[in-house]
């Protein structure tokens, strides 16, 4: 695991923790605000209903009027909810003293104002009360808000009663609560981000140690296996010299060569995943490197009776380690030759747009419709269920190609369409 991968892992961990925290904070803050808004509206509705039930005036005691208790909850659950969260009216005689309201009654017959009550509010004159009543009627709504006043309309056979309650204090409480919630979320987000950035360094240490041990194991195993493989090869070659070639010693020699190549590939992947030393980078002619890869593998394609074509722009350069761009192109072309359909075509394309370099390798592959292309870059993944056929699947070469591309902060992916599989590499000049 190189430094780039470590930073990427830290960012992912930090982002996941931060988004989880923010989601919970926003959910809790939203629920608190929504519930407070609900209880406030519930209280306003109950107050308006109570004033309307008392004909728009609760300033004087009226034994015939409906009492506050009549507006309490109708069942045990609603009553419990009301007592715990105070969603109903304050069951107190002081209600008529601290409730600021005004009422207007209008005749249904001629739209004249029959009666006005502005004795319980000082901020609204009789003329203003009439204007508010007209606005409420023109809105066409039985319940609504005008400025800081919430109104409710009640119709009878001969008149319309419009009651307004001053909700300035309730609105101020709601705005204050929203400011507090947003402030706490902002402070919590900053604190959480700092905390996550600090803790993420320690949280991913086990992953880093595990990756380091894995790379160390591959390197050590490669060195340890070189000696016995060299001995097996030497003994086999000696047997061939003494006894001549036969089926058994030739098979042993082939398996030894394959094992040696596998170890080299694993060590190459391990080294490719290390942090790139930018001081070792030089100006590499990408066009020339890809062209060399095509030319060197053309005889192999001809031997396999497959057509290898290329379409490349000249003069494309980038900072890279010498030989790695050619190695990347060679891996993709070699892979295409191996798994291209019989007598099929392989096409290599290289282009540049701005700072983006695009290398694509296509080949005919009619059996790719049901193959998961996203798994081609997994080590030792085999695209076909049977391991006994000539084609054993996309192997470790693509893993090496992916490691090289990631070393230069590029991307590589595979797609299949209409019998053609395409590997696309994007690098930055």
Short mmCIF file of C-alpha atoms in Angstrom, two decimals:
data_model
loop_
_atom_site.label_atom_id
_atom_site.label_comp_id
_atom_site.label_asym_id
_atom_site.label_seq_id
_atom_site.Cartn_x
_atom_site.Cartn_y
_atom_site.Cartn_z
CA UNK A 1 0.00 0.00 0.00
CA UNK A 2 1.66 3.24 -1.15
CA UNK A 3 1.25 6.73 0.26
CA UNK A 4 -1.40 7.57 -2.32
CA UNK A 5 -3.48 4.56 -1.31
CA UNK A 6 -3.06 5.44 2.36
CA UNK A 7 -4.26 8.99 1.79
CA UNK A 8 -7.18 7.70 -0.25
CA UNK A 9 -8.13 5.28 2.52
CA UNK A 10 -7.94 8.06 5.11
CA UNK A 11 -10.12 10.32 3.00
CA UNK A 12 -12.71 7.58 2.56
CA UNK A 13 -12.74 6.82 6.28
CA UNK A 14 -12.97 10.51 7.20
CA UNK A 15 -15.70 11.17 4.65
CA UNK A 16 -17.77 8.17 5.78
CA UNK A 17 -17.49 9.15 9.46
CA UNK A 18 -18.21 12.82 8.73
CA UNK A 19 -21.25 12.08 6.54
CA UNK A 20 -22.60 9.64 9.15
CA UNK A 21 -22.23 12.26 11.88
CA UNK A 22 -23.80 14.98 9.76
CA UNK A 23 -26.70 12.73 8.78
CA UNK A 24 -27.45 11.94 12.41
CA UNK A 25 -27.07 15.58 13.48
CA UNK A 26 -29.30 16.83 10.67
CA UNK A 27 -31.87 14.14 11.40
CA UNK A 28 -31.96 14.92 15.12
CA UNK A 29 -31.92 18.68 14.57
CA UNK A 30 -34.63 18.40 11.94
CA UNK A 31 -36.78 16.26 14.22
CA UNK A 32 -36.37 18.72 17.11
CA UNK A 33 -37.25 21.67 14.89
CA UNK A 34 -40.17 19.87 13.22
CA UNK A 35 -41.60 18.75 16.55
CA UNK A 36 -41.26 22.23 18.03
CA UNK A 37 -42.98 23.68 14.96
CA UNK A 38 -45.72 21.08 15.26
CA UNK A 39 -46.36 21.76 18.96
CA UNK A 40 -46.36 25.52 18.35
CA UNK A 41 -48.90 25.22 15.53
CA UNK A 42 -50.96 22.86 17.67
CA UNK A 43 -51.10 25.43 20.46
CA UNK A 44 -51.98 28.21 18.02
CA UNK A 45 -54.81 26.11 16.55
CA UNK A 46 -56.13 25.33 20.00
CA UNK A 47 -56.01 29.01 20.98
CA UNK A 48 -57.84 30.08 17.82
CA UNK A 49 -60.48 27.38 18.34
CA UNK A 50 -60.95 28.50 21.92
CA UNK A 51 -61.36 32.17 20.97
CA UNK A 52 -63.78 31.31 18.15
CA UNK A 53 -65.81 29.10 20.49
CA UNK A 54 -66.13 32.09 22.82
CA UNK A 55 -67.36 34.37 19.98
CA UNK A 56 -64.06 36.15 19.51
CA UNK A 57 -63.68 37.51 23.06
CA UNK A 58 -62.16 35.83 26.10
CA UNK A 59 -61.34 39.05 27.98
CA UNK A 60 -64.21 38.61 30.44
CA UNK A 61 -65.42 35.58 32.30
CA UNK A 62 -68.42 34.03 30.58
CA UNK A 63 -70.10 31.12 32.33
CA UNK A 64 -71.97 30.16 29.19
CA UNK A 65 -68.89 30.04 27.03
CA UNK A 66 -66.94 26.87 26.41
CA UNK A 67 -64.07 26.40 28.84
CA UNK A 68 -60.44 25.52 28.19
CA UNK A 69 -61.01 21.97 29.38
CA UNK A 70 -63.34 21.39 26.42
CA UNK A 71 -60.32 21.65 24.11
CA UNK A 72 -58.24 19.02 25.86
CA UNK A 73 -57.35 15.69 24.28
CA UNK A 74 -60.16 13.27 23.59
CA UNK A 75 -58.40 9.97 24.38
CA UNK A 76 -55.76 8.70 26.78
CA UNK A 77 -52.95 8.65 24.22
CA UNK A 78 -53.61 12.24 23.06
CA UNK A 79 -53.95 13.37 26.67
CA UNK A 80 -50.62 11.75 27.60
CA UNK A 81 -48.98 13.27 24.54
CA UNK A 82 -50.41 16.69 25.42
CA UNK A 83 -49.29 16.53 29.04
CA UNK A 84 -45.73 15.43 28.20
CA UNK A 85 -45.11 17.79 25.28
CA UNK A 86 -47.57 20.62 26.03
CA UNK A 87 -49.34 20.51 22.68
CA UNK A 88 -52.66 21.80 24.01
CA UNK A 89 -53.79 25.00 25.71
CA UNK A 90 -52.32 26.13 28.99
CA UNK A 91 -55.12 25.23 31.37
CA UNK A 92 -54.85 28.45 33.33
CA UNK A 93 -57.11 31.47 33.99
CA UNK A 94 -54.17 33.63 32.93
CA UNK A 95 -54.67 32.61 29.32
CA UNK A 96 -56.94 35.60 28.60
CA UNK A 97 -54.32 38.01 29.93
CA UNK A 98 -51.22 36.91 28.00
CA UNK A 99 -52.94 35.97 24.73
CA UNK A 100 -52.70 38.84 22.24
CA UNK A 101 -55.46 38.65 19.68
CA UNK A 102 -58.12 40.63 17.84
CA UNK A 103 -61.38 39.63 16.16
CA UNK A 104 -63.57 40.95 13.38
CA UNK A 105 -67.14 39.87 12.57
CA UNK A 106 -68.50 40.58 9.09
CA UNK A 107 -72.08 40.34 7.89
CA UNK A 108 -72.75 37.70 5.26
CA UNK A 109 -75.61 39.70 3.77
CA UNK A 110 -73.82 43.00 2.92
CA UNK A 111 -70.16 42.38 3.87
CA UNK A 112 -70.34 45.11 6.50
CA UNK A 113 -68.27 44.88 9.64
CA UNK A 114 -70.66 44.13 12.49
CA UNK A 115 -68.22 44.01 15.36
CA UNK A 116 -64.52 44.41 16.17
CA UNK A 117 -62.53 43.47 19.23
CA UNK A 118 -59.02 44.96 19.56
CA UNK A 119 -58.99 45.31 23.32
CA UNK A 120 -56.52 42.48 23.85
CA UNK A 121 -53.76 43.88 21.65
CA UNK A 122 -52.08 47.28 21.54
CA UNK A 123 -50.17 46.92 18.28
CA UNK A 124 -53.26 46.86 16.02
CA UNK A 125 -55.78 49.68 15.58
CA UNK A 126 -59.41 49.23 14.51
CA UNK A 127 -58.60 50.31 10.95
CA UNK A 128 -55.68 47.86 10.76
CA UNK A 129 -57.89 45.08 12.10
CA UNK A 130 -60.38 45.77 9.28
CA UNK A 131 -57.59 45.64 6.67
CA UNK A 132 -56.27 42.34 8.05
CA UNK A 133 -59.79 40.90 7.96
CA UNK A 134 -60.24 41.92 4.31
CA UNK A 135 -56.89 40.35 3.38
CA UNK A 136 -57.85 37.12 5.13
CA UNK A 137 -61.16 36.92 3.25
CA UNK A 138 -59.50 37.67 -0.07
CA UNK A 139 -56.95 34.88 0.45
CA UNK A 140 -59.70 32.28 0.18
CA UNK A 141 -58.16 30.24 3.00
CA UNK A 142 -59.79 29.36 6.30
CA UNK A 143 -56.44 29.26 8.05
CA UNK A 144 -53.26 31.19 7.27
CA UNK A 145 -50.70 33.82 8.23
CA UNK A 146 -50.51 37.53 7.51
CA UNK A 147 -47.40 39.29 8.76
CA UNK A 148 -46.91 38.14 12.36
CA UNK A 149 -50.57 37.15 12.83
CA UNK A 150 -52.13 33.73 12.34
CA UNK A 151 -55.82 33.80 11.53
CA UNK A 152 -58.75 31.41 11.37
CA UNK A 153 -62.14 32.01 9.78
CA UNK A 154 -65.41 30.66 11.17
CA UNK A 155 -68.66 31.00 9.24
CA UNK A 156 -72.20 31.01 10.61
CA UNK A 157 -75.56 31.58 8.93
CA UNK A 158 -75.51 35.37 9.16
CA UNK A 159 -71.87 36.33 9.79
CA UNK A 160 -68.21 35.48 9.38
CA UNK A 161 -65.88 35.60 12.38
CA UNK A 162 -62.18 36.16 11.73
CA UNK A 163 -59.82 35.73 14.67
CA UNK A 164 -56.15 36.77 14.60
CA UNK A 165 -53.53 35.69 17.14
CA UNK A 166 -50.20 37.50 17.47
CA UNK A 167 -47.50 34.82 16.97
CA UNK A 168 -44.49 37.13 17.13
CA UNK A 169 -43.08 35.46 20.24
CA UNK A 170 -43.66 31.95 18.92
CA UNK A 171 -41.98 32.84 15.62
CA UNK A 172 -39.04 34.32 17.49
CA UNK A 173 -38.68 31.11 19.50
CA UNK A 174 -38.76 29.03 16.33
CA UNK A 175 -36.12 31.21 14.64
CA UNK A 176 -33.96 31.11 17.75
CA UNK A 177 -34.27 27.35 17.94
CA UNK A 178 -33.30 27.03 14.27
CA UNK A 179 -30.26 29.26 14.80
CA UNK A 180 -29.21 27.20 17.82
CA UNK A 181 -29.61 23.91 15.91
CA UNK A 182 -27.69 25.16 12.87
CA UNK A 183 -24.99 26.61 15.10
CA UNK A 184 -24.59 23.37 17.03
CA UNK A 185 -24.47 21.38 13.79
CA UNK A 186 -21.81 23.71 12.35
CA UNK A 187 -19.67 23.59 15.50
CA UNK A 188 -20.15 19.83 15.77
CA UNK A 189 -19.25 19.36 12.10
CA UNK A 190 -15.99 21.28 12.47
CA UNK A 191 -15.12 19.44 15.68
CA UNK A 192 -16.05 16.09 14.16
CA UNK A 193 -13.96 16.77 11.05
CA UNK A 194 -10.90 17.63 13.13
CA UNK A 195 -11.42 14.62 15.37
CA UNK A 196 -11.90 12.25 12.44
CA UNK A 197 -8.80 13.53 10.66
CA UNK A 198 -6.76 12.93 13.82
CA UNK A 199 -8.25 9.53 14.62
CA UNK A 200 -8.18 8.25 11.04
CA UNK A 201 -4.39 8.20 11.20
CA UNK A 202 -4.58 5.67 14.02
CA UNK A 203 -7.63 3.79 12.79
CA UNK A 204 -6.03 2.71 9.50
CA UNK A 205 -2.71 1.69 11.03
CA UNK A 206 -3.76 -2.01 11.17
CA UNK A 207 -4.59 -1.90 7.44
CA UNK A 208 -1.22 -0.31 6.68
CA UNK A 209 0.63 -2.91 8.75
CA UNK A 210 -1.31 -5.71 7.06
CA UNK A 211 -0.48 -4.37 3.60
CA UNK A 212 3.17 -3.93 4.53
CA UNK A 213 3.34 -7.50 5.85
CA UNK A 214 1.75 -8.76 2.64
CA UNK A 215 4.29 -6.96 0.46
CA UNK A 216 7.12 -8.14 2.70
CA UNK A 217 5.83 -11.70 2.46
CA UNK A 218 5.70 -11.56 -1.34
CA UNK A 219 9.22 -10.15 -1.54
CA UNK A 220 10.63 -12.68 0.94
CA UNK A 221 8.80 -15.59 -0.65
CA UNK A 222 10.13 -14.55 -4.05
CA UNK A 223 13.69 -14.56 -2.79
CA UNK A 224 13.26 -17.86 -0.93
CA UNK A 225 11.73 -19.61 -3.95
CA UNK A 226 14.40 -18.49 -6.39
CA UNK A 227 17.00 -20.94 -5.04
CA UNK A 228 14.87 -24.15 -5.12
CA UNK A 229 13.50 -23.19 -8.56
CA UNK A 230 17.05 -22.65 -9.84
CA UNK A 231 18.07 -26.05 -8.43
CA UNK A 232 15.05 -27.77 -10.02
CA UNK A 233 15.81 -26.12 -13.35
CA UNK A 234 19.48 -27.05 -13.18
CA UNK A 235 18.69 -30.68 -12.28
CA UNK A 236 16.14 -30.90 -15.08
CA UNK A 237 18.56 -29.48 -17.64
CA UNK A 238 21.22 -31.93 -16.43
CA UNK A 239 18.74 -34.80 -16.81
CA UNK A 240 18.05 -33.64 -20.37
CA UNK A 241 21.79 -33.60 -21.13
CA UNK A 242 22.32 -37.11 -19.71
CA UNK A 243 19.15 -38.91 -20.74
CA UNK A 244 17.73 -36.76 -23.49
CA UNK A 245 14.40 -34.96 -23.73
CA UNK A 246 11.23 -36.73 -22.68
CA UNK A 247 7.69 -35.83 -21.68
CA UNK A 248 8.49 -35.60 -17.96
CA UNK A 249 11.55 -33.40 -17.94
CA UNK A 250 10.01 -31.06 -20.52
CA UNK A 251 6.88 -30.70 -18.34
CA UNK A 252 9.04 -29.99 -15.27
CA UNK A 253 10.98 -27.34 -17.19
CA UNK A 254 7.79 -25.62 -18.38
CA UNK A 255 6.30 -25.56 -14.89
CA UNK A 256 9.53 -24.16 -13.49
CA UNK A 257 9.51 -21.36 -16.05
CA UNK A 258 5.87 -20.56 -15.27
CA UNK A 259 6.58 -20.50 -11.54
CA UNK A 260 9.58 -18.20 -12.05
CA UNK A 261 7.46 -15.85 -14.20
CA UNK A 262 4.68 -15.82 -11.59
CA UNK A 263 7.10 -14.85 -8.81
CA UNK A 264 8.55 -12.09 -10.96
CA UNK A 265 5.06 -10.74 -11.65
CA UNK A 266 4.07 -10.75 -7.97
CA UNK A 267 7.25 -8.92 -6.98
CA UNK A 268 6.64 -6.46 -9.82
CA UNK A 269 3.14 -5.70 -8.52
CA UNK A 270 4.48 -5.25 -5.00
CA UNK A 271 7.08 -2.78 -6.23
CA UNK A 272 4.61 -0.97 -8.50
CA UNK A 273 2.37 -0.28 -5.49
CA UNK A 274 5.17 1.49 -3.65
CA UNK A 275 5.29 5.28 -3.62
CA UNK A 276 6.69 6.54 -6.92
CA UNK A 277 9.97 8.39 -6.56
CA UNK A 278 9.26 11.46 -8.64
CA UNK A 279 12.94 12.34 -8.77
CA UNK A 280 13.37 9.23 -10.94
CA UNK A 281 10.79 10.47 -13.43
CA UNK A 282 11.97 11.65 -16.82
CA UNK A 283 10.28 12.96 -19.96
CA UNK A 284 9.03 9.81 -21.67
CA UNK A 285 7.91 9.77 -25.29
CA UNK A 286 4.64 7.90 -24.83
CA UNK A 287 4.04 7.66 -28.58
CA UNK A 288 7.44 6.04 -29.16
CA UNK A 289 7.01 3.67 -26.18
CA UNK A 290 3.61 2.42 -27.33
CA UNK A 291 4.85 2.10 -30.91
CA UNK A 292 7.80 -0.02 -29.71
CA UNK A 293 5.40 -2.27 -27.81
CA UNK A 294 3.26 -2.74 -30.93
CA UNK A 295 6.27 -3.50 -33.12
CA UNK A 296 7.79 -5.96 -30.66
CA UNK A 297 4.52 -7.91 -30.32
CA UNK A 298 3.54 -7.84 -34.01
CA UNK A 299 5.39 -11.12 -34.74
CA UNK A 300 3.55 -12.78 -31.87
CA UNK A 301 0.22 -11.60 -33.28
CA UNK A 302 1.15 -12.87 -36.77
CA UNK A 303 2.19 -16.22 -35.35
CA UNK A 304 -1.22 -16.44 -33.64
CA UNK A 305 -2.89 -15.49 -36.97
CA UNK A 306 -4.38 -12.31 -35.53
CA UNK A 307 -4.41 -8.85 -37.07
CA UNK A 308 -2.70 -6.13 -34.98
CA UNK A 309 -3.35 -2.52 -36.02
CA UNK A 310 -2.49 0.81 -34.41
CA UNK A 311 -3.60 4.43 -34.63
CA UNK A 312 -1.37 6.74 -32.57
CA UNK A 313 -0.70 10.44 -32.31
CA UNK A 314 2.94 11.51 -32.39
CA UNK A 315 4.73 13.72 -29.89
CA UNK A 316 2.84 12.69 -26.73
CA UNK A 317 5.11 12.93 -23.68
CA UNK A 318 4.69 12.66 -19.89
CA UNK A 319 6.77 12.38 -16.73
CA UNK A 320 7.28 8.71 -15.88
CA UNK A 321 9.84 6.08 -15.02
CA UNK A 322 11.67 4.82 -18.04
CA UNK A 323 10.21 1.64 -19.50
CA UNK A 324 6.95 1.56 -17.55
CA UNK A 325 4.77 3.03 -20.31
CA UNK A 326 6.11 0.46 -22.76
CA UNK A 327 5.51 -2.24 -20.15
CA UNK A 328 1.91 -1.06 -19.68
CA UNK A 329 1.22 -1.13 -23.43
CA UNK A 330 2.94 -4.51 -23.81
CA UNK A 331 0.85 -6.06 -21.04
CA UNK A 332 -2.41 -4.90 -22.61
CA UNK A 333 -1.42 -5.92 -26.15
CA UNK A 334 -0.09 -9.31 -25.01
CA UNK A 335 -3.33 -9.88 -23.11
CA UNK A 336 -5.35 -8.94 -26.21
CA UNK A 337 -3.37 -11.35 -28.39
CA UNK A 338 -3.95 -14.22 -25.97
CA UNK A 339 -7.69 -13.76 -25.67
CA UNK A 340 -8.64 -12.37 -29.07
CA UNK A 341 -10.95 -14.59 -31.10
CA UNK A 342 -9.34 -16.78 -33.76
CA UNK A 343 -8.27 -14.72 -36.78
CA UNK A 344 -9.63 -11.65 -34.96
CA UNK A 345 -8.40 -8.07 -34.91
CA UNK A 346 -6.54 -6.15 -32.20
CA UNK A 347 -6.48 -2.37 -32.39
CA UNK A 348 -4.27 -0.03 -30.35
CA UNK A 349 -5.16 3.66 -30.10
CA UNK A 350 -3.27 6.52 -28.45
CA UNK A 351 -4.48 10.11 -28.27
CA UNK A 352 -4.16 13.23 -26.14
CA UNK A 353 -6.70 15.94 -25.29
CA UNK A 354 -5.42 18.74 -23.11
CA UNK A 355 -3.39 17.05 -20.38
CA UNK A 356 -5.30 13.78 -20.62
CA UNK A 357 -3.61 10.86 -22.40
CA UNK A 358 -5.88 8.04 -23.55
CA UNK A 359 -4.56 4.58 -24.44
CA UNK A 360 -7.06 1.96 -25.62
CA UNK A 361 -6.57 -1.65 -26.71
CA UNK A 362 -9.50 -3.41 -28.42
CA UNK A 363 -9.81 -7.03 -29.48
CA UNK A 364 -12.54 -9.30 -30.79
CA UNK A 365 -14.04 -11.32 -27.95
CA UNK A 366 -17.43 -12.73 -28.85
CA UNK A 367 -17.84 -14.65 -25.58
CA UNK A 368 -17.67 -11.55 -23.38
CA UNK A 369 -21.41 -10.87 -23.08
CA UNK A 370 -21.83 -12.62 -19.73
CA UNK A 371 -18.38 -11.86 -18.32
CA UNK A 372 -17.93 -9.44 -15.41
CA UNK A 373 -15.39 -7.00 -16.87
CA UNK A 374 -14.87 -5.25 -13.54
CA UNK A 375 -13.14 -8.38 -12.18
CA UNK A 376 -10.48 -8.65 -14.89
CA UNK A 377 -7.99 -6.73 -12.77
CA UNK A 378 -8.28 -9.07 -9.79
CA UNK A 379 -5.20 -11.19 -9.27
CA UNK A 380 -5.61 -14.77 -10.53
CA UNK A 381 -9.18 -14.12 -11.69
CA UNK A 382 -10.29 -16.48 -14.46
CA UNK A 383 -13.09 -15.35 -16.70
CA UNK A 384 -14.09 -18.88 -17.66
CA UNK A 385 -15.36 -21.51 -15.28
CA UNK A 386 -13.25 -24.25 -16.79
CA UNK A 387 -9.54 -24.10 -16.13
CA UNK A 388 -8.70 -26.85 -18.49
CA UNK A 389 -9.23 -25.00 -21.74
CA UNK A 390 -6.69 -23.14 -23.84
CA UNK A 391 -7.88 -19.80 -22.54
CA UNK A 392 -7.38 -19.68 -18.80
CA UNK A 393 -8.80 -16.20 -18.27
CA UNK A 394 -7.40 -12.74 -17.71
CA UNK A 395 -4.59 -13.24 -15.23
CA UNK A 396 -2.01 -11.37 -13.25
CA UNK A 397 -0.79 -9.26 -16.17
CA UNK A 398 -3.81 -6.97 -15.90
CA UNK A 399 -3.17 -6.54 -12.17
CA UNK A 400 0.33 -5.33 -13.03
CA UNK A 401 -1.12 -2.95 -15.63
CA UNK A 402 -3.56 -1.57 -13.06
CA UNK A 403 -0.75 -1.06 -10.54
CA UNK A 404 1.28 0.90 -13.12
CA UNK A 405 -1.68 3.09 -14.04
CA UNK A 406 -2.52 3.84 -10.40
CA UNK A 407 1.09 4.75 -9.77
CA UNK A 408 0.58 7.72 -12.09
CA UNK A 409 -2.85 8.59 -10.60
CA UNK A 410 -4.59 7.33 -13.71
CA UNK A 411 -7.56 5.04 -14.30
CA UNK A 412 -8.06 1.80 -16.22
CA UNK A 413 -11.25 -0.09 -16.95
CA UNK A 414 -12.64 -2.71 -19.32
CA UNK A 415 -15.88 -2.69 -21.30
CA UNK A 416 -17.51 -5.12 -23.73
CA UNK A 417 -19.86 -4.15 -26.55
CA UNK A 418 -20.93 -5.89 -29.76
CA UNK A 419 -18.32 -8.63 -29.58
CA UNK A 420 -15.40 -6.30 -28.83
CA UNK A 421 -13.68 -5.88 -25.48
CA UNK A 422 -11.89 -2.60 -24.83
CA UNK A 423 -9.31 -1.72 -22.19
CA UNK A 424 -9.05 2.04 -21.65
CA UNK A 425 -6.21 3.75 -19.74
CA UNK A 426 -6.33 7.44 -18.85
CA UNK A 427 -3.10 9.13 -17.77
CA UNK A 428 -2.20 12.75 -17.08
CA UNK A 429 0.69 14.38 -18.93
#
